[in-house]
mmCIF file of N, CA and C in Angstrom:
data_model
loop_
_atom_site.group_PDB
_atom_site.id
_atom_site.type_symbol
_atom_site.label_atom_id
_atom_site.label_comp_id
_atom_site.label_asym_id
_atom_site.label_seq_id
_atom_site.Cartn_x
_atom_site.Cartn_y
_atom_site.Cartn_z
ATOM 1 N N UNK A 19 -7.844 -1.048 5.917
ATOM 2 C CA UNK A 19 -6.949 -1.137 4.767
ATOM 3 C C UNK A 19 -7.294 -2.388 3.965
ATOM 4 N N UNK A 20 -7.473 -2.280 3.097
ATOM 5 C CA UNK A 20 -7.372 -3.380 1.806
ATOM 6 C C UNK A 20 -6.830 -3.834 1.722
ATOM 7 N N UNK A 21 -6.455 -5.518 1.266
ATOM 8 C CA UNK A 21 -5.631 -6.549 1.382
ATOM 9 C C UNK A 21 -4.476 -6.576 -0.072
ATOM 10 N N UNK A 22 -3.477 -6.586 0.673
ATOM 11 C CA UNK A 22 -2.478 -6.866 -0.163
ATOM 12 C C UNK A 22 -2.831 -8.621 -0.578
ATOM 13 N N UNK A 23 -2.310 -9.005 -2.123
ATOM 14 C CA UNK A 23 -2.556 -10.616 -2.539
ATOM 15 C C UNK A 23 -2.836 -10.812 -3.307
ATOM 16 N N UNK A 24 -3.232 -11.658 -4.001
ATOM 17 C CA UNK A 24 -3.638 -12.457 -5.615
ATOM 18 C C UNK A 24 -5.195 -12.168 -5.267
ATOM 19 N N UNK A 25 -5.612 -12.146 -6.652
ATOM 20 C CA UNK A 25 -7.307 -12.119 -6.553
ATOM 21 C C UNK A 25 -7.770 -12.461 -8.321
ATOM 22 N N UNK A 26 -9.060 -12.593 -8.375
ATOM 23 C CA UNK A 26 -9.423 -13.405 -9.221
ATOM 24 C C UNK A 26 -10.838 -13.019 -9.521
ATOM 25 N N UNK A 27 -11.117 -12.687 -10.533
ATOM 26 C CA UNK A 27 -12.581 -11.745 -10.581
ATOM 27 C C UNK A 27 -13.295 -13.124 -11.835
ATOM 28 N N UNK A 28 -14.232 -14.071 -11.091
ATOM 29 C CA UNK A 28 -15.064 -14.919 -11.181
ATOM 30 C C UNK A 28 -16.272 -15.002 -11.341
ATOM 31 N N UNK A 29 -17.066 -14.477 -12.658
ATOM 32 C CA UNK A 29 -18.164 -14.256 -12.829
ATOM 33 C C UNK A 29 -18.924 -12.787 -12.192
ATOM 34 N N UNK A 30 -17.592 -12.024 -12.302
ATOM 35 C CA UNK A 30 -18.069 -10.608 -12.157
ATOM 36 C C UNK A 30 -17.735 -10.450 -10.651
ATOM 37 N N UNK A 31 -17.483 -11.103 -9.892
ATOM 38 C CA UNK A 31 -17.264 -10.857 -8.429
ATOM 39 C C UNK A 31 -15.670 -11.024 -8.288
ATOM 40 N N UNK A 32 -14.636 -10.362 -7.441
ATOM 41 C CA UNK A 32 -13.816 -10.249 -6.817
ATOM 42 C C UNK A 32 -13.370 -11.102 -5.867
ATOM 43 N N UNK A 33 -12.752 -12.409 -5.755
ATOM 44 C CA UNK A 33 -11.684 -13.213 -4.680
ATOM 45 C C UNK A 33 -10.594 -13.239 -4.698
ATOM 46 N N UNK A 34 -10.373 -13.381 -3.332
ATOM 47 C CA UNK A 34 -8.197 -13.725 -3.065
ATOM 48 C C UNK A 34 -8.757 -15.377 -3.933
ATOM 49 N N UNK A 35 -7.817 -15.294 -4.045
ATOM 50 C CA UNK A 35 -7.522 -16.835 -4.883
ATOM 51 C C UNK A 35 -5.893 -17.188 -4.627
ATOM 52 N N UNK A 36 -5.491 -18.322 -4.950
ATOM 53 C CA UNK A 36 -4.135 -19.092 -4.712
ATOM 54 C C UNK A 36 -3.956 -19.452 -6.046
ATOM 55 N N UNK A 37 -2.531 -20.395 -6.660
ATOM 56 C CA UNK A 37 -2.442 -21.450 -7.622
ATOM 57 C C UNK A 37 -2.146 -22.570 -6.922
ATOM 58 N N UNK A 38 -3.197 -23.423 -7.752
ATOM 59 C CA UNK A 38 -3.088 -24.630 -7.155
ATOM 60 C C UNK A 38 -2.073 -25.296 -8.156
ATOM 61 N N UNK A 39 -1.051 -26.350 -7.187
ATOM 62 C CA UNK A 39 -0.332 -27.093 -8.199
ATOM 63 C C UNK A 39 -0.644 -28.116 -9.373
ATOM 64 N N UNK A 40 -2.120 -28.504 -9.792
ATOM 65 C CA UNK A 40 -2.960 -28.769 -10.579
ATOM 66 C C UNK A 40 -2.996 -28.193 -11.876
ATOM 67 N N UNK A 41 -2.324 -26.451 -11.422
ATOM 68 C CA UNK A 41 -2.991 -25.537 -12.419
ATOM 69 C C UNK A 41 -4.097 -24.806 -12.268
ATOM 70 N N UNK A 42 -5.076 -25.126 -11.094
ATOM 71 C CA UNK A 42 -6.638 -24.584 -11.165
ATOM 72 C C UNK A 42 -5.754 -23.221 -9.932
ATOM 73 N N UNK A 43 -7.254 -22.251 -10.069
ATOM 74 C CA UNK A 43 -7.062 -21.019 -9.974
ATOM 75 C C UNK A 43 -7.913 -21.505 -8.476
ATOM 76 N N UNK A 44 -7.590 -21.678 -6.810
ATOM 77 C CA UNK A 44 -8.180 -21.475 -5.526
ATOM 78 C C UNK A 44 -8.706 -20.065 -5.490
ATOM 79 N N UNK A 45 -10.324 -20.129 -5.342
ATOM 80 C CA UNK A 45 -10.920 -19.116 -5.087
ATOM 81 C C UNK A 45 -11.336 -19.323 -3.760
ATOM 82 N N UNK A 46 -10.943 -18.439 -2.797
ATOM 83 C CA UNK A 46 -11.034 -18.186 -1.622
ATOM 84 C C UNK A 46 -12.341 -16.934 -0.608
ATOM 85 N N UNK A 47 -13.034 -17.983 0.010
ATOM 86 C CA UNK A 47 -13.921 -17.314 0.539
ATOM 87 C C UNK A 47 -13.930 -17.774 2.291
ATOM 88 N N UNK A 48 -14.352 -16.401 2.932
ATOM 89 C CA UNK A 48 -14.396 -16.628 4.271
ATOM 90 C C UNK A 48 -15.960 -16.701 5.187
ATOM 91 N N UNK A 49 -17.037 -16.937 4.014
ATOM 92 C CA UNK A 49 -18.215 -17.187 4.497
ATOM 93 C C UNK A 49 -18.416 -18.634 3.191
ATOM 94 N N UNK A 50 -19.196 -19.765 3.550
ATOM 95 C CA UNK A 50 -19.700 -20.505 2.472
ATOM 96 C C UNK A 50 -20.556 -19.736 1.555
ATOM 97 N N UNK A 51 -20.375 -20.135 0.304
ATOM 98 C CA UNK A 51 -20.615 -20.173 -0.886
ATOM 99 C C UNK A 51 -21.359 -21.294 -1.798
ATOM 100 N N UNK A 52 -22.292 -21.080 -2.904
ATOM 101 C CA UNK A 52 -22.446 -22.233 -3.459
ATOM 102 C C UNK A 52 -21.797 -22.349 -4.370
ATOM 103 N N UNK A 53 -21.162 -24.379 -4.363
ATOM 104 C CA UNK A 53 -20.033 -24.825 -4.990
ATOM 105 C C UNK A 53 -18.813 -24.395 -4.706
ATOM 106 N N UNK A 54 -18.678 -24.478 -2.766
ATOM 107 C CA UNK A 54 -17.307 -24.191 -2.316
ATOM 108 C C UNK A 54 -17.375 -25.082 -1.431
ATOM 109 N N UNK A 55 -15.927 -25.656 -0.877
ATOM 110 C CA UNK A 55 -15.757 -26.492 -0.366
ATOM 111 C C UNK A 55 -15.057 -25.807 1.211
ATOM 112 N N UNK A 56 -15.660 -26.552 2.646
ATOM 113 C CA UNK A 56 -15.008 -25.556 3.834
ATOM 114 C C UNK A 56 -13.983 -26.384 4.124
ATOM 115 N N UNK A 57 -13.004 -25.815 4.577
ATOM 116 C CA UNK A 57 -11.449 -26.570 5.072
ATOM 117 C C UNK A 57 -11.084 -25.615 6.004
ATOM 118 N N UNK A 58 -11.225 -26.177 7.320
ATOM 119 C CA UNK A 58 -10.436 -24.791 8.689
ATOM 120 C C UNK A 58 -10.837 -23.863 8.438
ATOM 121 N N UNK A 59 -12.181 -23.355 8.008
ATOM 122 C CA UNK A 59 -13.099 -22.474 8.456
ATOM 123 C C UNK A 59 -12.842 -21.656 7.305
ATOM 124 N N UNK A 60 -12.050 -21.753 5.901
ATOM 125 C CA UNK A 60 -12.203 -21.369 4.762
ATOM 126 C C UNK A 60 -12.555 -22.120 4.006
ATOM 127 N N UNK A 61 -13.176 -21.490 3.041
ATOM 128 C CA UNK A 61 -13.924 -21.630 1.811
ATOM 129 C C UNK A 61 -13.211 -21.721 0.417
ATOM 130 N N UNK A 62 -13.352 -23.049 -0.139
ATOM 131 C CA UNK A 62 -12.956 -22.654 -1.733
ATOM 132 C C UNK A 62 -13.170 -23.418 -2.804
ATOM 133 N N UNK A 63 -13.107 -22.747 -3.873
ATOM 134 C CA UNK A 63 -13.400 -23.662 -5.468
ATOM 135 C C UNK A 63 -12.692 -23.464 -6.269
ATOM 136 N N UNK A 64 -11.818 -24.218 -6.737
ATOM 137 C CA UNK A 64 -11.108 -24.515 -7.935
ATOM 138 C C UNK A 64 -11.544 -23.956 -9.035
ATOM 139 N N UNK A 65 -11.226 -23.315 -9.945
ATOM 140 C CA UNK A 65 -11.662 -23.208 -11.164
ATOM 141 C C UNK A 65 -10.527 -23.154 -12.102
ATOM 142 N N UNK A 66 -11.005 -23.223 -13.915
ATOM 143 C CA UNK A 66 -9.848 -22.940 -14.484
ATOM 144 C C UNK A 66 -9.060 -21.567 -14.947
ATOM 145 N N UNK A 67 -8.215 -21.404 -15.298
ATOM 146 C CA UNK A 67 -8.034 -19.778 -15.662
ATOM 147 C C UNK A 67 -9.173 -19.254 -16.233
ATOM 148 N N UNK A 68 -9.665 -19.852 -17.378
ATOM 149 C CA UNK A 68 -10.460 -19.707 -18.688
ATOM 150 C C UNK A 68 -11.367 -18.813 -18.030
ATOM 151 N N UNK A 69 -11.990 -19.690 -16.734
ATOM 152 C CA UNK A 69 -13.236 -19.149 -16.138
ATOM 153 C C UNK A 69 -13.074 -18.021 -15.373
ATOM 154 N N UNK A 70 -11.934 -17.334 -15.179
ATOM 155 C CA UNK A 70 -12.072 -16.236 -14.658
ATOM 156 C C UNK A 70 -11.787 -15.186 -16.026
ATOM 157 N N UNK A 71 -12.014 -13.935 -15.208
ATOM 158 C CA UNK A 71 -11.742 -12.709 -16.484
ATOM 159 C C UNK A 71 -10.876 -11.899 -16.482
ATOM 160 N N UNK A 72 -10.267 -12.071 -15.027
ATOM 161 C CA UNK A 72 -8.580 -11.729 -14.396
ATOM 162 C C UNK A 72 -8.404 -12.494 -13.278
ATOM 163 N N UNK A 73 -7.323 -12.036 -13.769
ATOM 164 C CA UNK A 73 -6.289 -12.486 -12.738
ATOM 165 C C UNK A 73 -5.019 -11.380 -12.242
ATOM 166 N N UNK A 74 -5.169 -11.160 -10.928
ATOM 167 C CA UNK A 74 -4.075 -10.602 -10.521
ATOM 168 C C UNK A 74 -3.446 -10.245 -9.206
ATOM 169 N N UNK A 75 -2.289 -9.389 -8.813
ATOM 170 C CA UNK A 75 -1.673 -9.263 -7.870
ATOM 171 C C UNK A 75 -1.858 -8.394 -7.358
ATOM 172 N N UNK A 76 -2.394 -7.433 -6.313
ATOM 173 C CA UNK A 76 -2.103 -5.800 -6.142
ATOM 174 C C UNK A 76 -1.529 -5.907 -4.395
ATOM 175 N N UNK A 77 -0.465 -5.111 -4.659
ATOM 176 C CA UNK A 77 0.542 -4.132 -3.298
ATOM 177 C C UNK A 77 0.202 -3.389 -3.049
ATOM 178 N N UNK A 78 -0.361 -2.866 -1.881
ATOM 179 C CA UNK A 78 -0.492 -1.314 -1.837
ATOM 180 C C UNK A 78 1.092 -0.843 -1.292
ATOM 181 N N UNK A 79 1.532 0.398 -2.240
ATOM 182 C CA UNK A 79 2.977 0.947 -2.388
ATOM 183 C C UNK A 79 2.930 2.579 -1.781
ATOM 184 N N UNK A 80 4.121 3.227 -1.944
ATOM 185 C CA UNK A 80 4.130 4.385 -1.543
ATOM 186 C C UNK A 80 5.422 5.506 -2.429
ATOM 187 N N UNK A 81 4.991 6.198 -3.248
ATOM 188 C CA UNK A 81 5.696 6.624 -3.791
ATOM 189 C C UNK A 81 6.401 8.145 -2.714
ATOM 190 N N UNK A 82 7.558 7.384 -2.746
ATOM 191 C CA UNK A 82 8.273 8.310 -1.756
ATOM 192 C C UNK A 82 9.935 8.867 -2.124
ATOM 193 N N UNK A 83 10.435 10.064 -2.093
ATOM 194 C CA UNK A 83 11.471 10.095 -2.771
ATOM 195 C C UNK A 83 12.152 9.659 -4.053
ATOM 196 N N UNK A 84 10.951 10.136 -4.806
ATOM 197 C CA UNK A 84 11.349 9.315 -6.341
ATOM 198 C C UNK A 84 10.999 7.854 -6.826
ATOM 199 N N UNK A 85 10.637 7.381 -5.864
ATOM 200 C CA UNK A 85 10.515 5.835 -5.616
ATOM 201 C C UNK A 85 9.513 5.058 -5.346
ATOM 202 N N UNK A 86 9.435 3.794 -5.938
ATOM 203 C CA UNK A 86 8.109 3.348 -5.402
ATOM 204 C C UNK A 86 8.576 2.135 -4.278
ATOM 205 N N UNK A 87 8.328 2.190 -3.405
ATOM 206 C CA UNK A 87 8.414 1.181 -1.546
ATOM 207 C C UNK A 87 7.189 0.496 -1.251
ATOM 208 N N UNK A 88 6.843 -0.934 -0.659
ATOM 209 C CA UNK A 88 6.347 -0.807 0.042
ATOM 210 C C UNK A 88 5.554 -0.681 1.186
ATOM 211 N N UNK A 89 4.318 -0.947 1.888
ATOM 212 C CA UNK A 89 3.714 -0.197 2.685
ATOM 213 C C UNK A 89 3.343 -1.761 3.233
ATOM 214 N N UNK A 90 4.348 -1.560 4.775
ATOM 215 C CA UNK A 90 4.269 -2.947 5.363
ATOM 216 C C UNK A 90 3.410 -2.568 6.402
ATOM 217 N N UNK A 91 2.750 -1.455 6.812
ATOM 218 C CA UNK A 91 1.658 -1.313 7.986
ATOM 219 C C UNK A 91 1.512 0.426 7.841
ATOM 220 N N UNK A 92 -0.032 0.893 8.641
ATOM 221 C CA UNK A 92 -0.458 1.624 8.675
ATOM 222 C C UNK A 92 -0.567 2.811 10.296
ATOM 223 N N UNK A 93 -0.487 3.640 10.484
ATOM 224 C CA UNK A 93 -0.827 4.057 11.883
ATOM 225 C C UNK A 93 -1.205 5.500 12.335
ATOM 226 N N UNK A 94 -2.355 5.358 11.593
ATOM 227 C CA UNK A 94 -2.885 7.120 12.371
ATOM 228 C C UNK A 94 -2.655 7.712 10.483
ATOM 229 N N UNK A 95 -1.681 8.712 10.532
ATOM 230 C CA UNK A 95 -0.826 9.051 9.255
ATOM 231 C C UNK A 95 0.470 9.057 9.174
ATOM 232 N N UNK A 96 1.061 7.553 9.308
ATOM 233 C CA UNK A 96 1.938 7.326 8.873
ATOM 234 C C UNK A 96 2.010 5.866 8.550
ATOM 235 N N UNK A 97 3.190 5.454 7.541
ATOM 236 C CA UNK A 97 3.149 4.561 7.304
ATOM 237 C C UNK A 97 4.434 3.978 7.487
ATOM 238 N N UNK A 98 4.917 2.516 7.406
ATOM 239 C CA UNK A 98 5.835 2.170 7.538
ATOM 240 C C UNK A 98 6.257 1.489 6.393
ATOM 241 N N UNK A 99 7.824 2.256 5.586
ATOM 242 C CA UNK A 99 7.780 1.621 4.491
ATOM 243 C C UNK A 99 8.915 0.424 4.553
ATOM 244 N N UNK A 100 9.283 -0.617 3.573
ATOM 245 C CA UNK A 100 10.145 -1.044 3.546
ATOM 246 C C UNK A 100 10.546 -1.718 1.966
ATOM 247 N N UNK A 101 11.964 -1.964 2.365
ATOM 248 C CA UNK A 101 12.818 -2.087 0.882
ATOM 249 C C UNK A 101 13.995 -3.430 1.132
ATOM 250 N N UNK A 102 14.364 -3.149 -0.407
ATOM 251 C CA UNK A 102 15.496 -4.068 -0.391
ATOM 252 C C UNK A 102 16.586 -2.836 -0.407
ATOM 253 N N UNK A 103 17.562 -3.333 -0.480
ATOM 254 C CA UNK A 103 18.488 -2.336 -1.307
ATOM 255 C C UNK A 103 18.397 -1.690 -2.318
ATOM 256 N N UNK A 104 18.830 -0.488 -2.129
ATOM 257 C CA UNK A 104 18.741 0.560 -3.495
ATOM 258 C C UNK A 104 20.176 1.127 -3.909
ATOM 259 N N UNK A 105 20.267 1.752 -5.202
ATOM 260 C CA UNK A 105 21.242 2.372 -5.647
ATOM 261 C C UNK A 105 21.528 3.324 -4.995
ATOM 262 N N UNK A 106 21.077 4.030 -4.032
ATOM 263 C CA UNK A 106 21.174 5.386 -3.013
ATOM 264 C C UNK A 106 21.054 4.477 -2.034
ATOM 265 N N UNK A 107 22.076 5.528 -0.962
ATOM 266 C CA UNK A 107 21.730 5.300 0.627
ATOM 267 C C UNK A 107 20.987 5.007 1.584
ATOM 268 N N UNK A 108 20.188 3.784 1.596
ATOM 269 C CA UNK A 108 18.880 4.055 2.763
ATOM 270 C C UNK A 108 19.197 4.882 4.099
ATOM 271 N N UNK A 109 20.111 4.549 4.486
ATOM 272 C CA UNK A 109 20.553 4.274 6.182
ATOM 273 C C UNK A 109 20.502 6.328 5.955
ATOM 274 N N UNK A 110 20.919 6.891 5.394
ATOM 275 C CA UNK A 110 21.120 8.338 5.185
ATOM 276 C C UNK A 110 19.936 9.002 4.563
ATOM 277 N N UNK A 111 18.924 8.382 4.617
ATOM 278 C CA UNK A 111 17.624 8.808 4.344
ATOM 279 C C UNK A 111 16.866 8.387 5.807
ATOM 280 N N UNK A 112 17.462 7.559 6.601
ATOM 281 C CA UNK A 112 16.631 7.698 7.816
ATOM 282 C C UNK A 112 16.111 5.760 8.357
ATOM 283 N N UNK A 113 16.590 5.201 6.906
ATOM 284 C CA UNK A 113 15.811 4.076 7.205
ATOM 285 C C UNK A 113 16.933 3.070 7.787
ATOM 286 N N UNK A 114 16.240 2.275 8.634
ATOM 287 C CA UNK A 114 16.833 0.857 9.981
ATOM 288 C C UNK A 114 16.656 -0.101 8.837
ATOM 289 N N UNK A 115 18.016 -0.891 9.171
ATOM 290 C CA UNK A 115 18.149 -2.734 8.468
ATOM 291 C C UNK A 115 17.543 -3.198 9.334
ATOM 292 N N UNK A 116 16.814 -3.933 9.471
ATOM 293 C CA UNK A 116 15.736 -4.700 10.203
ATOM 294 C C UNK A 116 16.037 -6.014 10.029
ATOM 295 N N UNK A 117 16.604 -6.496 8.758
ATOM 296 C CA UNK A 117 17.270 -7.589 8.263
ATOM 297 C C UNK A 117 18.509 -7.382 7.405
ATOM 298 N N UNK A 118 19.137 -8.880 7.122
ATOM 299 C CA UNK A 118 20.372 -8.463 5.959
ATOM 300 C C UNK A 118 20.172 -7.339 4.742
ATOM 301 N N UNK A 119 18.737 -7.441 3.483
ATOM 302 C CA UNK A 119 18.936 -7.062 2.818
ATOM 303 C C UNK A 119 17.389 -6.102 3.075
ATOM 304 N N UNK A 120 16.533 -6.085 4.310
ATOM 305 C CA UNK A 120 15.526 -5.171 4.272
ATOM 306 C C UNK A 120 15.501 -3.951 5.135
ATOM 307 N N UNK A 121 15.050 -3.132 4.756
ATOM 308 C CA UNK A 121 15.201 -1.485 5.215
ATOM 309 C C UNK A 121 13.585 -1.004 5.551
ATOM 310 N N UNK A 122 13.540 -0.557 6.863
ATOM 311 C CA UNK A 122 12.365 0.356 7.105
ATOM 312 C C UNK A 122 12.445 1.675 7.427
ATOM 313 N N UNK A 123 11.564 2.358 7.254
ATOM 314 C CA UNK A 123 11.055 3.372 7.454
ATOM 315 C C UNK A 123 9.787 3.934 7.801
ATOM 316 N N UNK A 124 9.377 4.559 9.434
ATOM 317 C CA UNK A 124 8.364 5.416 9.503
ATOM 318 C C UNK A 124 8.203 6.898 8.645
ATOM 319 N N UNK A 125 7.197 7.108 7.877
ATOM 320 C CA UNK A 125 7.408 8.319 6.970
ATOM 321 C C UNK A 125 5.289 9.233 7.347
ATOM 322 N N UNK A 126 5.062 10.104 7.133
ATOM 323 C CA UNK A 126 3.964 10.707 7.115
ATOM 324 C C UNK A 126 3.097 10.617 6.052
ATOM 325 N N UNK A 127 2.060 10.001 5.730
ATOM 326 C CA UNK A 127 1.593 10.347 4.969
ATOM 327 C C UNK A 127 1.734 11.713 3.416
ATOM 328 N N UNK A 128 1.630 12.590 4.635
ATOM 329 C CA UNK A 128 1.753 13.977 3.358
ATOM 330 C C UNK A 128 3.391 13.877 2.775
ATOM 331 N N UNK A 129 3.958 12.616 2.945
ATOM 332 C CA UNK A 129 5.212 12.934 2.663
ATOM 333 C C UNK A 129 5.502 12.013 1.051
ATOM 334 N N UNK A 130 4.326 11.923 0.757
ATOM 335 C CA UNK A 130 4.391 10.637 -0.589
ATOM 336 C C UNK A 130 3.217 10.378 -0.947
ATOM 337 N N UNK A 131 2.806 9.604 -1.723
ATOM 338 C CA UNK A 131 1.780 9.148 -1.977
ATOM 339 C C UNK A 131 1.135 7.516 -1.858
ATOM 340 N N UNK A 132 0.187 7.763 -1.735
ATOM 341 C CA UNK A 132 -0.351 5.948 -1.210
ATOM 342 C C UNK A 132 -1.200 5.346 -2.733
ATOM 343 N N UNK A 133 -0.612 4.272 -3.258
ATOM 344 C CA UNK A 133 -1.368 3.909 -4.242
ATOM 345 C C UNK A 133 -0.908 2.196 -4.487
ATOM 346 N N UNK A 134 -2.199 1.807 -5.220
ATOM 347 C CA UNK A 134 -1.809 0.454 -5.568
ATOM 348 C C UNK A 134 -1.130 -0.145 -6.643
ATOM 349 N N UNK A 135 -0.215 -1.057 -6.634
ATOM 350 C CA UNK A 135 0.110 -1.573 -7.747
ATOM 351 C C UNK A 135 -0.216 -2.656 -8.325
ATOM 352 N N UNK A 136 -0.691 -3.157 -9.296
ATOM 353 C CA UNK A 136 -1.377 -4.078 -9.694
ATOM 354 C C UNK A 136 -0.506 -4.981 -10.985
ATOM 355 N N UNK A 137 -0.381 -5.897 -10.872
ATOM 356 C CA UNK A 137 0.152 -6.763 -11.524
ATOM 357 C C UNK A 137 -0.723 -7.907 -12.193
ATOM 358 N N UNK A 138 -0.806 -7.846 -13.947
ATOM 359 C CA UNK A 138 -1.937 -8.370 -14.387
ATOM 360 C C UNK A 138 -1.508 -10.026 -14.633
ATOM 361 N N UNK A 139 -1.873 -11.527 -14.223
ATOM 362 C CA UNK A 139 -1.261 -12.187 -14.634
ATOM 363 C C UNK A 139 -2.195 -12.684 -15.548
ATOM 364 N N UNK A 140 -3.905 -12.200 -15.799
ATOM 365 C CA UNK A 140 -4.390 -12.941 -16.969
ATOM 366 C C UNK A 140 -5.437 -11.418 -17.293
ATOM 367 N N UNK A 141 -4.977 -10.763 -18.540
ATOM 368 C CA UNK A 141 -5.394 -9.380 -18.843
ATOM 369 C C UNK A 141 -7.072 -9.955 -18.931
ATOM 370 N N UNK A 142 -8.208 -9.031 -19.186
ATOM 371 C CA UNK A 142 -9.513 -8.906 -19.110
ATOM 372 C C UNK A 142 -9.879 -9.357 -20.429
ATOM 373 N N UNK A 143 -10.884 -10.047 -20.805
ATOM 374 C CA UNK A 143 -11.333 -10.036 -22.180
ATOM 375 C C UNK A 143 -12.627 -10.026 -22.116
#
């Protein structure tokens, strides 16, 4: 499965990246790189927004019952979804409070759809 997280497409290539409180954009690598710095066996280089060509977030979600949830682990074909509260009933759809305000659910694959959501925080130019 593909990583849920921030990422940062840097001269045509694809990294998880962080914000640094600086402002610079942490590009994150788990093998060295040239012009990366190693810290506890990761890799990284600062850069500025400018220098990347996005920036963004992606979830992998699950559109299930009208709804988009999502997808806190994988197993065979099923998945396990989870939520906050909704305007409808979780608990009468099947799903356990696990916490105060979070709700899970084991559901089947063929029972929804699996897709990503992507959240742009610096569009492409």
């Amino acid at each position: 499965m593909e990583e849920n997280g921030q990422f940062a497409i840097y001269k045509g290539i694809e990294y998880k990246c962080c914000f640094r409180n600086n402002g610079k954009i942490g590009l994150l690598s788990e093998k060295p790189l040239e012009g990366f710095i190693e810290f506890m066996g990761t890799y990284s280089r600062d850069v500025t927004e400018e220098d990347c060509s996005k920036i963004y977030k992606k979830t992998l979600c699950f559109k299930y019952n009208n709804d988009s949830l999502l997808i806190r682990e994988e197993d065979d074909n099923k998945v396990l979804l989870e939520t906050g509260p909704r305007a409808y009933d979780l608990i009468s759809l099947g799903f356990k409070s696990v916490l105060n305000d979070t709700f899970q659910k084991w559901v089947s694959l063929s029972e929804g759809k699996r897709y990503w959501a992507i959240y742009d925080y610096k569009m492409e130019h």
